[in-house]
mmCIF file of C-alpha atoms in Angstrom:
data_model
loop_
_atom_site.group_PDB
_atom_site.id
_atom_site.type_symbol
_atom_site.label_atom_id
_atom_site.label_comp_id
_atom_site.label_asym_id
_atom_site.label_seq_id
_atom_site.Cartn_x
_atom_site.Cartn_y
_atom_site.Cartn_z
ATOM 1 C CA MET L 1309 1.109 19.533 13.626
ATOM 2 C CA THR L 1310 -0.387 16.772 11.890
ATOM 3 C CA SER L 1311 -3.046 14.648 13.551
ATOM 4 C CA VAL L 1312 -3.235 11.245 13.797
ATOM 5 C CA LEU L 1313 -6.432 11.200 12.103
ATOM 6 C CA ASP L 1314 -4.969 13.669 9.463
ATOM 7 C CA SER L 1315 -2.044 11.311 9.007
ATOM 8 C CA GLU L 1316 -4.047 8.413 8.361
ATOM 9 C CA LYS L 1317 -6.654 10.263 5.716
ATOM 10 C CA ALA L 1318 -3.308 11.191 3.974
ATOM 11 C CA ALA L 1319 -2.496 7.628 3.132
ATOM 12 C CA GLU L 1320 -5.742 6.565 2.357
ATOM 13 C CA THR L 1321 -8.115 7.292 -0.591
ATOM 14 C CA GLY L 1322 -12.092 6.476 -1.405
ATOM 15 C CA GLY L 1323 -13.454 8.425 1.664
ATOM 16 C CA ILE L 1324 -12.133 6.069 4.389
ATOM 17 C CA THR L 1325 -10.562 7.682 7.277
ATOM 18 C CA VAL L 1326 -9.015 5.890 10.553
ATOM 19 C CA ARG L 1327 -8.731 7.354 13.648
ATOM 20 C CA ARG L 1328 -6.319 5.610 16.371
ATOM 21 C CA LEU L 1329 -7.740 4.887 19.802
ATOM 22 C CA ALA L 1330 -4.787 3.677 21.969
ATOM 23 C CA GLY L 1331 -0.945 3.421 21.799
ATOM 24 C CA HIS L 1332 -0.929 -0.380 20.834
ATOM 25 C CA ILE L 1333 -3.995 -1.146 19.799
ATOM 26 C CA GLY L 1334 -7.598 -0.423 18.172
ATOM 27 C CA ALA L 1335 -8.672 2.275 15.771
ATOM 28 C CA GLU L 1336 -12.043 3.413 14.331
ATOM 29 C CA ILE L 1337 -12.811 3.142 10.738
ATOM 30 C CA HIS L 1338 -15.031 5.863 8.942
ATOM 31 C CA GLY L 1339 -16.547 6.186 5.593
ATOM 32 C CA VAL L 1340 -17.512 2.398 4.951
ATOM 33 C CA ASP L 1341 -21.130 1.127 4.427
ATOM 34 C CA LEU L 1342 -21.299 -2.295 6.040
ATOM 35 C CA SER L 1343 -24.489 -2.875 4.585
ATOM 36 C CA GLN L 1344 -23.246 -2.650 1.104
ATOM 37 C CA PRO L 1345 -20.952 -5.113 -1.061
ATOM 38 C CA LEU L 1346 -17.209 -3.633 -1.046
ATOM 39 C CA ASP L 1347 -14.724 -3.299 -3.937
ATOM 40 C CA GLU L 1348 -11.486 -5.457 -3.536
ATOM 41 C CA GLU L 1349 -9.258 -2.314 -2.642
ATOM 42 C CA THR L 1350 -11.605 -1.169 0.450
ATOM 43 C CA VAL L 1351 -11.540 -4.957 1.700
ATOM 44 C CA ALA L 1352 -7.657 -4.891 1.241
ATOM 45 C CA LYS L 1353 -7.490 -1.578 3.222
ATOM 46 C CA ILE L 1354 -9.892 -2.862 6.162
ATOM 47 C CA ARG L 1355 -7.519 -6.035 6.481
ATOM 48 C CA ARG L 1356 -4.371 -3.987 6.614
ATOM 49 C CA LYS L 1357 -5.836 -1.420 9.279
ATOM 50 C CA LEU L 1358 -7.160 -5.000 11.079
ATOM 51 C CA LEU L 1359 -3.456 -6.676 10.985
ATOM 52 C CA LYS L 1360 -1.847 -3.282 12.124
ATOM 53 C CA TYR L 1361 -4.202 -2.137 14.764
ATOM 54 C CA LYS L 1362 -5.738 -5.493 15.743
ATOM 55 C CA VAL L 1363 -9.312 -4.826 16.221
ATOM 56 C CA VAL L 1364 -10.890 -1.991 14.566
ATOM 57 C CA PHE L 1365 -14.292 -0.300 15.060
ATOM 58 C CA PHE L 1366 -17.133 0.969 12.696
ATOM 59 C CA ARG L 1367 -19.956 3.092 13.888
ATOM 60 C CA ASP L 1368 -23.569 3.709 12.922
ATOM 61 C CA GLN L 1369 -23.819 0.713 11.078
ATOM 62 C CA ARG L 1370 -27.551 -0.273 10.192
ATOM 63 C CA ILE L 1371 -27.293 -3.951 9.475
ATOM 64 C CA GLY L 1372 -28.682 -7.189 10.301
ATOM 65 C CA HIS L 1373 -27.801 -11.096 10.287
ATOM 66 C CA ALA L 1374 -27.423 -11.127 6.459
ATOM 67 C CA GLU L 1375 -25.478 -8.203 5.919
ATOM 68 C CA GLN L 1376 -23.279 -8.846 8.927
ATOM 69 C CA ILE L 1377 -22.512 -12.221 7.659
ATOM 70 C CA ALA L 1378 -22.120 -10.915 3.924
ATOM 71 C CA PHE L 1379 -19.319 -8.570 5.309
ATOM 72 C CA ALA L 1380 -17.577 -11.056 7.161
ATOM 73 C CA ARG L 1381 -17.456 -13.337 4.166
ATOM 74 C CA GLN L 1382 -15.457 -11.010 2.347
ATOM 75 C CA PHE L 1383 -12.422 -11.699 4.573
ATOM 76 C CA GLY L 1384 -12.886 -15.331 4.887
ATOM 77 C CA GLU L 1385 -15.154 -18.737 5.066
ATOM 78 C CA LEU L 1386 -17.166 -18.636 8.467
ATOM 79 C CA THR L 1387 -17.679 -21.135 11.192
ATOM 80 C CA HIS L 1388 -20.789 -22.172 12.847
ATOM 81 C CA ALA L 1389 -21.973 -19.838 15.660
ATOM 82 C CA HIS L 1390 -20.342 -21.916 18.529
ATOM 83 C CA PRO L 1391 -19.074 -25.493 19.159
ATOM 84 C CA HIS L 1392 -21.593 -25.583 21.944
ATOM 85 C CA GLU L 1393 -24.593 -23.685 20.079
ATOM 86 C CA ASP L 1394 -27.285 -25.983 18.709
ATOM 87 C CA ALA L 1395 -29.993 -23.096 18.153
ATOM 88 C CA PRO L 1396 -28.416 -20.400 16.180
ATOM 89 C CA PRO L 1397 -30.945 -17.677 14.493
ATOM 90 C CA ALA L 1398 -33.160 -19.531 12.293
ATOM 91 C CA GLU L 1399 -31.859 -19.292 8.697
ATOM 92 C CA PHE L 1400 -28.202 -17.887 10.023
ATOM 93 C CA PRO L 1401 -26.231 -20.818 11.439
ATOM 94 C CA GLU L 1402 -23.216 -18.714 11.533
ATOM 95 C CA ILE L 1403 -24.894 -16.007 13.957
ATOM 96 C CA LEU L 1404 -23.957 -16.639 17.958
ATOM 97 C CA THR L 1405 -26.514 -14.263 19.731
ATOM 98 C CA ILE L 1406 -24.905 -12.708 23.145
ATOM 99 C CA ASP L 1407 -27.960 -11.839 25.364
ATOM 100 C CA PRO L 1408 -28.019 -13.079 29.024
ATOM 101 C CA ARG L 1409 -31.849 -14.063 28.622
ATOM 102 C CA ARG L 1410 -30.808 -16.594 26.023
ATOM 103 C CA TYR L 1411 -28.721 -18.110 28.715
ATOM 104 C CA GLU L 1412 -31.267 -18.273 31.358
ATOM 105 C CA GLN L 1413 -33.825 -19.899 28.702
ATOM 106 C CA LYS L 1414 -31.124 -22.424 27.930
ATOM 107 C CA TYR L 1415 -29.427 -23.043 31.154
ATOM 108 C CA GLY L 1416 -32.073 -22.149 33.814
ATOM 109 C CA GLU L 1417 -33.024 -19.211 35.899
ATOM 110 C CA SER L 1418 -30.283 -19.556 38.182
ATOM 111 C CA PHE L 1419 -27.831 -19.034 35.367
ATOM 112 C CA ARG L 1420 -27.139 -15.488 36.286
ATOM 113 C CA ASP L 1421 -26.486 -16.171 39.824
ATOM 114 C CA ARG L 1422 -24.299 -19.419 39.408
ATOM 115 C CA TYR L 1423 -22.078 -18.001 36.503
ATOM 116 C CA THR L 1424 -21.483 -14.562 37.237
ATOM 117 C CA LYS L 1425 -18.581 -14.415 35.170
ATOM 118 C CA ARG L 1426 -20.408 -15.898 32.064
ATOM 119 C CA GLN L 1427 -23.702 -13.971 32.226
ATOM 120 C CA TYR L 1428 -23.239 -12.028 28.779
ATOM 121 C CA THR L 1429 -21.754 -14.814 26.907
ATOM 122 C CA TYR L 1430 -20.251 -18.302 27.367
ATOM 123 C CA TYR L 1431 -17.414 -16.670 29.371
ATOM 124 C CA GLY L 1432 -16.854 -13.138 30.302
ATOM 125 C CA GLY L 1433 -13.314 -13.022 31.455
ATOM 126 C CA TRP L 1434 -10.360 -12.196 29.456
ATOM 127 C CA HIS L 1435 -10.106 -15.002 26.624
ATOM 128 C CA THR L 1436 -9.303 -15.535 23.113
ATOM 129 C CA ASP L 1437 -11.864 -16.689 21.113
ATOM 130 C CA VAL L 1438 -12.513 -20.743 21.248
ATOM 131 C CA THR L 1439 -8.573 -21.538 21.587
ATOM 132 C CA ALA L 1440 -9.918 -24.889 23.076
ATOM 133 C CA SER L 1441 -10.290 -25.907 19.245
ATOM 134 C CA VAL L 1442 -7.268 -26.889 17.547
ATOM 135 C CA ASN L 1443 -8.088 -24.219 14.572
ATOM 136 C CA PRO L 1444 -9.475 -21.143 16.629
ATOM 137 C CA PRO L 1445 -11.210 -18.363 14.669
ATOM 138 C CA ALA L 1446 -8.829 -16.371 12.609
ATOM 139 C CA ALA L 1447 -11.148 -13.369 13.573
ATOM 140 C CA SER L 1448 -14.211 -12.372 14.825
ATOM 141 C CA LEU L 1449 -16.841 -9.856 14.180
ATOM 142 C CA LEU L 1450 -19.230 -8.557 16.867
ATOM 143 C CA ARG L 1451 -22.309 -6.150 16.011
ATOM 144 C CA ALA L 1452 -24.416 -4.354 18.693
ATOM 145 C CA GLU L 1453 -27.968 -4.349 18.639
ATOM 146 C CA THR L 1454 -29.103 -3.422 22.174
ATOM 147 C CA VAL L 1455 -26.614 -1.900 24.472
ATOM 148 C CA PRO L 1456 -27.182 -0.070 27.888
ATOM 149 C CA GLU L 1457 -26.855 3.483 28.070
ATOM 150 C CA PHE L 1458 -23.705 3.390 30.565
ATOM 151 C CA GLY L 1459 -21.457 0.146 31.028
ATOM 152 C CA GLY L 1460 -20.986 -2.744 29.274
ATOM 153 C CA ASP L 1461 -17.509 -1.800 27.641
ATOM 154 C CA THR L 1462 -15.727 -4.222 25.942
ATOM 155 C CA THR L 1463 -11.703 -4.262 26.350
ATOM 156 C CA TRP L 1464 -9.237 -5.733 23.993
ATOM 157 C CA THR L 1465 -5.291 -6.494 24.690
ATOM 158 C CA ASN L 1466 -2.283 -6.524 21.859
ATOM 159 C CA GLN L 1467 -0.797 -9.974 22.560
ATOM 160 C CA VAL L 1468 2.159 -9.134 20.049
ATOM 161 C CA ALA L 1469 2.656 -6.309 22.091
ATOM 162 C CA ALA L 1470 2.562 -7.868 25.352
ATOM 163 C CA TYR L 1471 5.376 -10.492 23.911
ATOM 164 C CA GLU L 1472 7.395 -7.856 22.807
ATOM 165 C CA GLY L 1473 7.179 -6.306 26.538
ATOM 166 C CA LEU L 1474 8.841 -9.367 27.980
ATOM 167 C CA SER L 1475 12.292 -9.306 28.930
ATOM 168 C CA GLU L 1476 14.569 -11.197 26.317
ATOM 169 C CA PRO L 1477 15.190 -14.000 29.014
ATOM 170 C CA LEU L 1478 11.545 -14.818 29.085
ATOM 171 C CA ARG L 1479 10.772 -14.466 25.447
ATOM 172 C CA LYS L 1480 13.461 -16.894 24.976
ATOM 173 C CA LEU L 1481 11.832 -19.151 27.678
ATOM 174 C CA VAL L 1482 8.155 -19.270 26.144
ATOM 175 C CA ASP L 1483 9.316 -19.269 22.780
ATOM 176 C CA GLY L 1484 9.747 -23.109 23.196
ATOM 177 C CA LEU L 1485 6.703 -23.989 25.610
ATOM 178 C CA ARG L 1486 3.396 -25.419 24.778
ATOM 179 C CA ALA L 1487 0.179 -25.196 26.588
ATOM 180 C CA GLU L 1488 -3.204 -27.224 27.090
ATOM 181 C CA HIS L 1489 -6.505 -25.252 26.157
ATOM 182 C CA ARG L 1490 -9.785 -26.696 27.051
ATOM 183 C CA PHE L 1491 -13.383 -25.021 27.198
ATOM 184 C CA LEU L 1492 -13.812 -22.916 30.480
ATOM 185 C CA ALA L 1493 -10.385 -23.605 31.822
ATOM 186 C CA GLY L 1494 -10.877 -22.957 35.803
ATOM 187 C CA GLN L 1495 -14.257 -22.790 35.748
ATOM 188 C CA GLU L 1496 -14.840 -26.168 37.408
ATOM 189 C CA ARG L 1497 -18.171 -26.449 38.891
ATOM 190 C CA SER L 1498 -19.371 -28.963 42.048
ATOM 191 C CA ASP L 1499 -22.565 -29.647 40.122
ATOM 192 C CA GLU L 1500 -21.858 -31.569 36.963
ATOM 193 C CA GLY L 1501 -25.316 -32.582 36.617
ATOM 194 C CA ASP L 1502 -26.479 -28.885 35.083
ATOM 195 C CA GLU L 1503 -27.486 -28.462 31.608
ATOM 196 C CA LEU L 1504 -24.083 -26.460 30.796
ATOM 197 C CA SER L 1505 -21.762 -29.091 32.017
ATOM 198 C CA ARG L 1506 -23.421 -31.931 30.297
ATOM 199 C CA ARG L 1507 -23.257 -29.686 26.974
ATOM 200 C CA ILE L 1508 -19.311 -29.214 27.592
ATOM 201 C CA LYS L 1509 -18.720 -32.976 28.580
ATOM 202 C CA ALA L 1510 -20.627 -33.991 25.400
ATOM 203 C CA ASN L 1511 -18.474 -31.873 23.051
ATOM 204 C CA LEU L 1512 -15.403 -31.536 24.701
ATOM 205 C CA LEU L 1513 -12.620 -29.535 23.209
ATOM 206 C CA VAL L 1514 -9.058 -29.717 24.376
ATOM 207 C CA SER L 1515 -6.171 -28.760 22.140
ATOM 208 C CA HIS L 1516 -2.135 -28.208 22.669
ATOM 209 C CA HIS L 1517 -1.039 -24.885 21.269
ATOM 210 C CA PRO L 1518 2.374 -23.281 21.294
ATOM 211 C CA VAL L 1519 2.639 -20.519 24.152
ATOM 212 C CA VAL L 1520 3.809 -18.111 21.471
ATOM 213 C CA ARG L 1521 2.121 -18.168 18.081
ATOM 214 C CA VAL L 1522 3.809 -16.827 14.897
ATOM 215 C CA HIS L 1523 1.131 -14.718 12.920
ATOM 216 C CA PRO L 1524 0.483 -16.696 9.498
ATOM 217 C CA GLU L 1525 -0.225 -13.091 7.605
ATOM 218 C CA THR L 1526 2.389 -10.670 9.589
ATOM 219 C CA GLY L 1527 5.337 -13.326 10.860
ATOM 220 C CA GLU L 1528 4.850 -11.413 14.299
ATOM 221 C CA LYS L 1529 5.273 -13.192 17.520
ATOM 222 C CA ALA L 1530 2.065 -13.129 19.968
ATOM 223 C CA LEU L 1531 1.584 -14.542 23.393
ATOM 224 C CA TYR L 1532 -0.870 -17.362 22.934
ATOM 225 C CA VAL L 1533 -2.326 -17.944 26.096
ATOM 226 C CA ASN L 1534 -5.725 -16.617 27.867
ATOM 227 C CA PRO L 1535 -7.411 -16.856 31.526
ATOM 228 C CA GLY L 1536 -10.517 -18.344 29.807
ATOM 229 C CA PHE L 1537 -9.000 -21.413 27.940
ATOM 230 C CA THR L 1538 -5.365 -22.344 28.949
ATOM 231 C CA THR L 1539 -5.235 -24.838 31.804
ATOM 232 C CA ARG L 1540 -1.326 -25.393 31.943
ATOM 233 C CA ILE L 1541 1.854 -25.344 30.200
ATOM 234 C CA LEU L 1542 3.011 -28.709 29.133
ATOM 235 C CA GLY L 1543 6.398 -30.343 30.580
ATOM 236 C CA LEU L 1544 6.280 -28.255 33.987
ATOM 237 C CA SER L 1545 5.320 -29.219 37.326
ATOM 238 C CA ALA L 1546 1.811 -27.927 38.555
ATOM 239 C CA THR L 1547 3.763 -25.165 40.460
ATOM 240 C CA GLU L 1548 5.618 -23.867 37.832
ATOM 241 C CA SER L 1549 2.962 -24.004 35.240
ATOM 242 C CA ARG L 1550 0.560 -21.994 37.674
ATOM 243 C CA LYS L 1551 3.219 -19.328 38.616
ATOM 244 C CA LEU L 1552 4.535 -18.943 34.835
ATOM 245 C CA LEU L 1553 0.717 -18.555 33.665
ATOM 246 C CA GLU L 1554 -0.204 -15.870 36.290
ATOM 247 C CA LEU L 1555 3.051 -13.857 35.281
ATOM 248 C CA LEU L 1556 1.673 -14.223 31.859
ATOM 249 C CA PHE L 1557 -2.064 -13.587 32.347
ATOM 250 C CA GLU L 1558 -1.249 -10.376 34.367
ATOM 251 C CA HIS L 1559 1.564 -9.303 31.926
ATOM 252 C CA LEU L 1560 -0.858 -9.362 28.884
ATOM 253 C CA THR L 1561 -3.597 -7.730 30.454
ATOM 254 C CA ARG L 1562 -1.612 -4.815 31.689
ATOM 255 C CA ALA L 1563 -3.369 -1.383 30.614
ATOM 256 C CA GLU L 1564 -0.631 -0.165 28.142
ATOM 257 C CA TYR L 1565 -1.551 -3.136 26.262
ATOM 258 C CA THR L 1566 -5.409 -2.423 25.906
ATOM 259 C CA VAL L 1567 -8.014 -0.520 24.533
ATOM 260 C CA ARG L 1568 -11.497 -0.191 25.941
ATOM 261 C CA PHE L 1569 -14.850 0.361 23.484
ATOM 262 C CA LYS L 1570 -18.000 2.077 24.333
ATOM 263 C CA TRP L 1571 -20.612 0.337 22.354
ATOM 264 C CA GLU L 1572 -23.563 2.177 20.667
ATOM 265 C CA PRO L 1573 -26.255 0.692 18.580
ATOM 266 C CA GLY L 1574 -24.948 -0.058 15.469
ATOM 267 C CA SER L 1575 -21.339 -0.551 16.331
ATOM 268 C CA VAL L 1576 -19.335 -3.230 14.936
ATOM 269 C CA ALA L 1577 -16.097 -4.234 16.417
ATOM 270 C CA PHE L 1578 -13.857 -6.731 14.244
ATOM 271 C CA TRP L 1579 -10.449 -8.231 15.767
ATOM 272 C CA ASP L 1580 -7.741 -10.327 14.813
ATOM 273 C CA ASN L 1581 -8.431 -13.278 17.277
ATOM 274 C CA ARG L 1582 -4.539 -14.416 16.433
ATOM 275 C CA ALA L 1583 -3.250 -11.635 18.116
ATOM 276 C CA THR L 1584 -5.765 -10.630 20.545
ATOM 277 C CA ALA L 1585 -7.783 -11.319 23.795
ATOM 278 C CA HIS L 1586 -10.680 -9.378 24.788
ATOM 279 C CA LEU L 1587 -12.653 -8.901 28.419
ATOM 280 C CA GLY L 1588 -16.524 -8.726 28.274
ATOM 281 C CA PRO L 1589 -18.463 -6.229 30.483
ATOM 282 C CA GLN L 1590 -17.446 -6.512 34.151
ATOM 283 C CA ASP L 1591 -19.964 -3.402 35.520
ATOM 284 C CA ILE L 1592 -23.437 -4.318 35.071
ATOM 285 C CA GLY L 1593 -23.777 -7.759 36.428
ATOM 286 C CA HIS L 1594 -26.006 -6.078 39.120
ATOM 287 C CA LEU L 1595 -28.233 -4.182 36.784
ATOM 288 C CA GLU L 1596 -31.144 -4.566 35.140
ATOM 289 C CA VAL L 1597 -30.100 -3.686 31.628
ATOM 290 C CA GLU L 1598 -30.731 -5.143 28.262
ATOM 291 C CA ARG L 1599 -27.545 -6.131 25.991
ATOM 292 C CA VAL L 1600 -27.892 -8.013 22.894
ATOM 293 C CA LEU L 1601 -24.992 -8.398 20.341
ATOM 294 C CA HIS L 1602 -24.224 -10.761 17.811
ATOM 295 C CA ARG L 1603 -21.221 -12.523 16.467
ATOM 296 C CA VAL L 1604 -19.512 -14.218 13.619
ATOM 297 C CA THR L 1605 -16.170 -15.891 13.453
ATOM 298 C CA LEU L 1606 -13.887 -16.655 10.824
ATOM 299 C CA ILE L 1607 -12.260 -20.195 10.389
ATOM 300 C CA GLY L 1608 -8.579 -20.049 11.359
ATOM 301 C CA ASP L 1609 -5.751 -22.567 11.009
ATOM 302 C CA ARG L 1610 -3.556 -24.444 13.554
ATOM 303 C CA PRO L 1611 -1.475 -22.104 15.293
ATOM 304 C CA VAL L 1612 2.487 -22.587 14.706
ATOM 305 C CA GLY L 1613 5.271 -21.854 17.376
ATOM 306 C CA PRO L 1614 8.527 -20.294 16.938
ATOM 307 C CA ASP L 1615 9.975 -23.483 16.800
ATOM 308 C CA GLY L 1616 7.713 -24.918 14.056
ATOM 309 C CA PHE L 1617 5.364 -26.613 16.632
ATOM 310 C CA VAL L 1618 1.898 -26.995 14.740
ATOM 311 C CA SER L 1619 -1.165 -27.106 17.605
ATOM 312 C CA GLU L 1620 -2.395 -30.806 18.244
ATOM 313 C CA ILE L 1621 -5.947 -32.065 18.806
ATOM 314 C CA VAL L 1622 -6.351 -33.644 22.346
ATOM 315 C CA GLU L 1623 -10.219 -33.648 22.281
ATOM 316 C CA GLY L 1624 -12.728 -32.924 19.598
ATOM 317 C CA GLU L 1625 -12.277 -31.803 16.168
ATOM 318 C CA GLU L 1626 -11.670 -28.629 13.885
ATOM 319 C CA PHE L 1627 -14.184 -25.883 14.123
ATOM 320 C CA ARG L 1628 -15.691 -25.359 10.831
ATOM 321 C CA ALA L 1629 -18.769 -24.181 8.960
ATOM 322 C CA VAL L 1630 -20.862 -27.127 9.456
ATOM 323 C CA ALA L 1631 -21.979 -27.925 13.123
ATOM 324 C CA ASN L 1632 -21.457 -31.059 15.223
ATOM 325 C CA VAL L 1633 -22.699 -30.236 18.227
ATOM 326 C CA LYS L 1634 -24.030 -33.262 20.508
ATOM 327 C CA VAL L 1635 -26.984 -32.449 22.653
ATOM 328 C CA ALA L 1636 -26.618 -33.878 26.146
#
């Protein structure tokens, strides 16, 4: 019997092998050194695997900020670190460092207790990166520098498979709907005077996106809502919107659409942000462990729905390479 790995090997040349990790999403790519420039053929192969498996992983990569940025640039132009990040690493404005110590330094020692769900990033629940922006990142690339011996895994879900798993009547319904996305949806706080709240208010991001997005490269339809940013479905009553979003959130995070990745130092994850959502670590908030990762994101375009609707800005501006962070 031919294994999945063997079948992928047979389809590749140049020493690259691919090992699938789950039924709907995820694969490890071996035989690529991300510290070196890649030829056009290798870049094209990695892109094809990314589009097919939605998230691909590389192990044992000994790279720093410069090499991570150089690798990512072979797939597109990079954004600034984050719409709310005013202090990326010196000389590397594209890098967003994910480290709980940084957030405690920026927002106070009580940050870990007050924002438990976000203690390892701006938001640690299920989300698609920066969909509050009218042009969310096309893809994200995350590199592990220091990770705990156990725990701290990240999980991704395939939103194309989730859409295809809906019944036909429900697909027809959501095909024509639009939703509001805003930064840290559903994370309202009573203390609006803290620094993080002031930062968000000074840099508002609110956009209207199609509930179903047509992928610009594959033509696939993907659910395009997520608990981290989607606040409501336009044109529905508050109750209808809440109930439908609850149904879609529960559906898109079903186990059969997901893959869970165990980080090691030197691991790199590269995911299609147009067709996935992901979940940060949920199991180490009570532990004194060190976890430091670095992310870059590729500039994306405005989502387009099956009916031709193109995403619209409500507040803020497009997410581009040049930072425009207002410090509250």
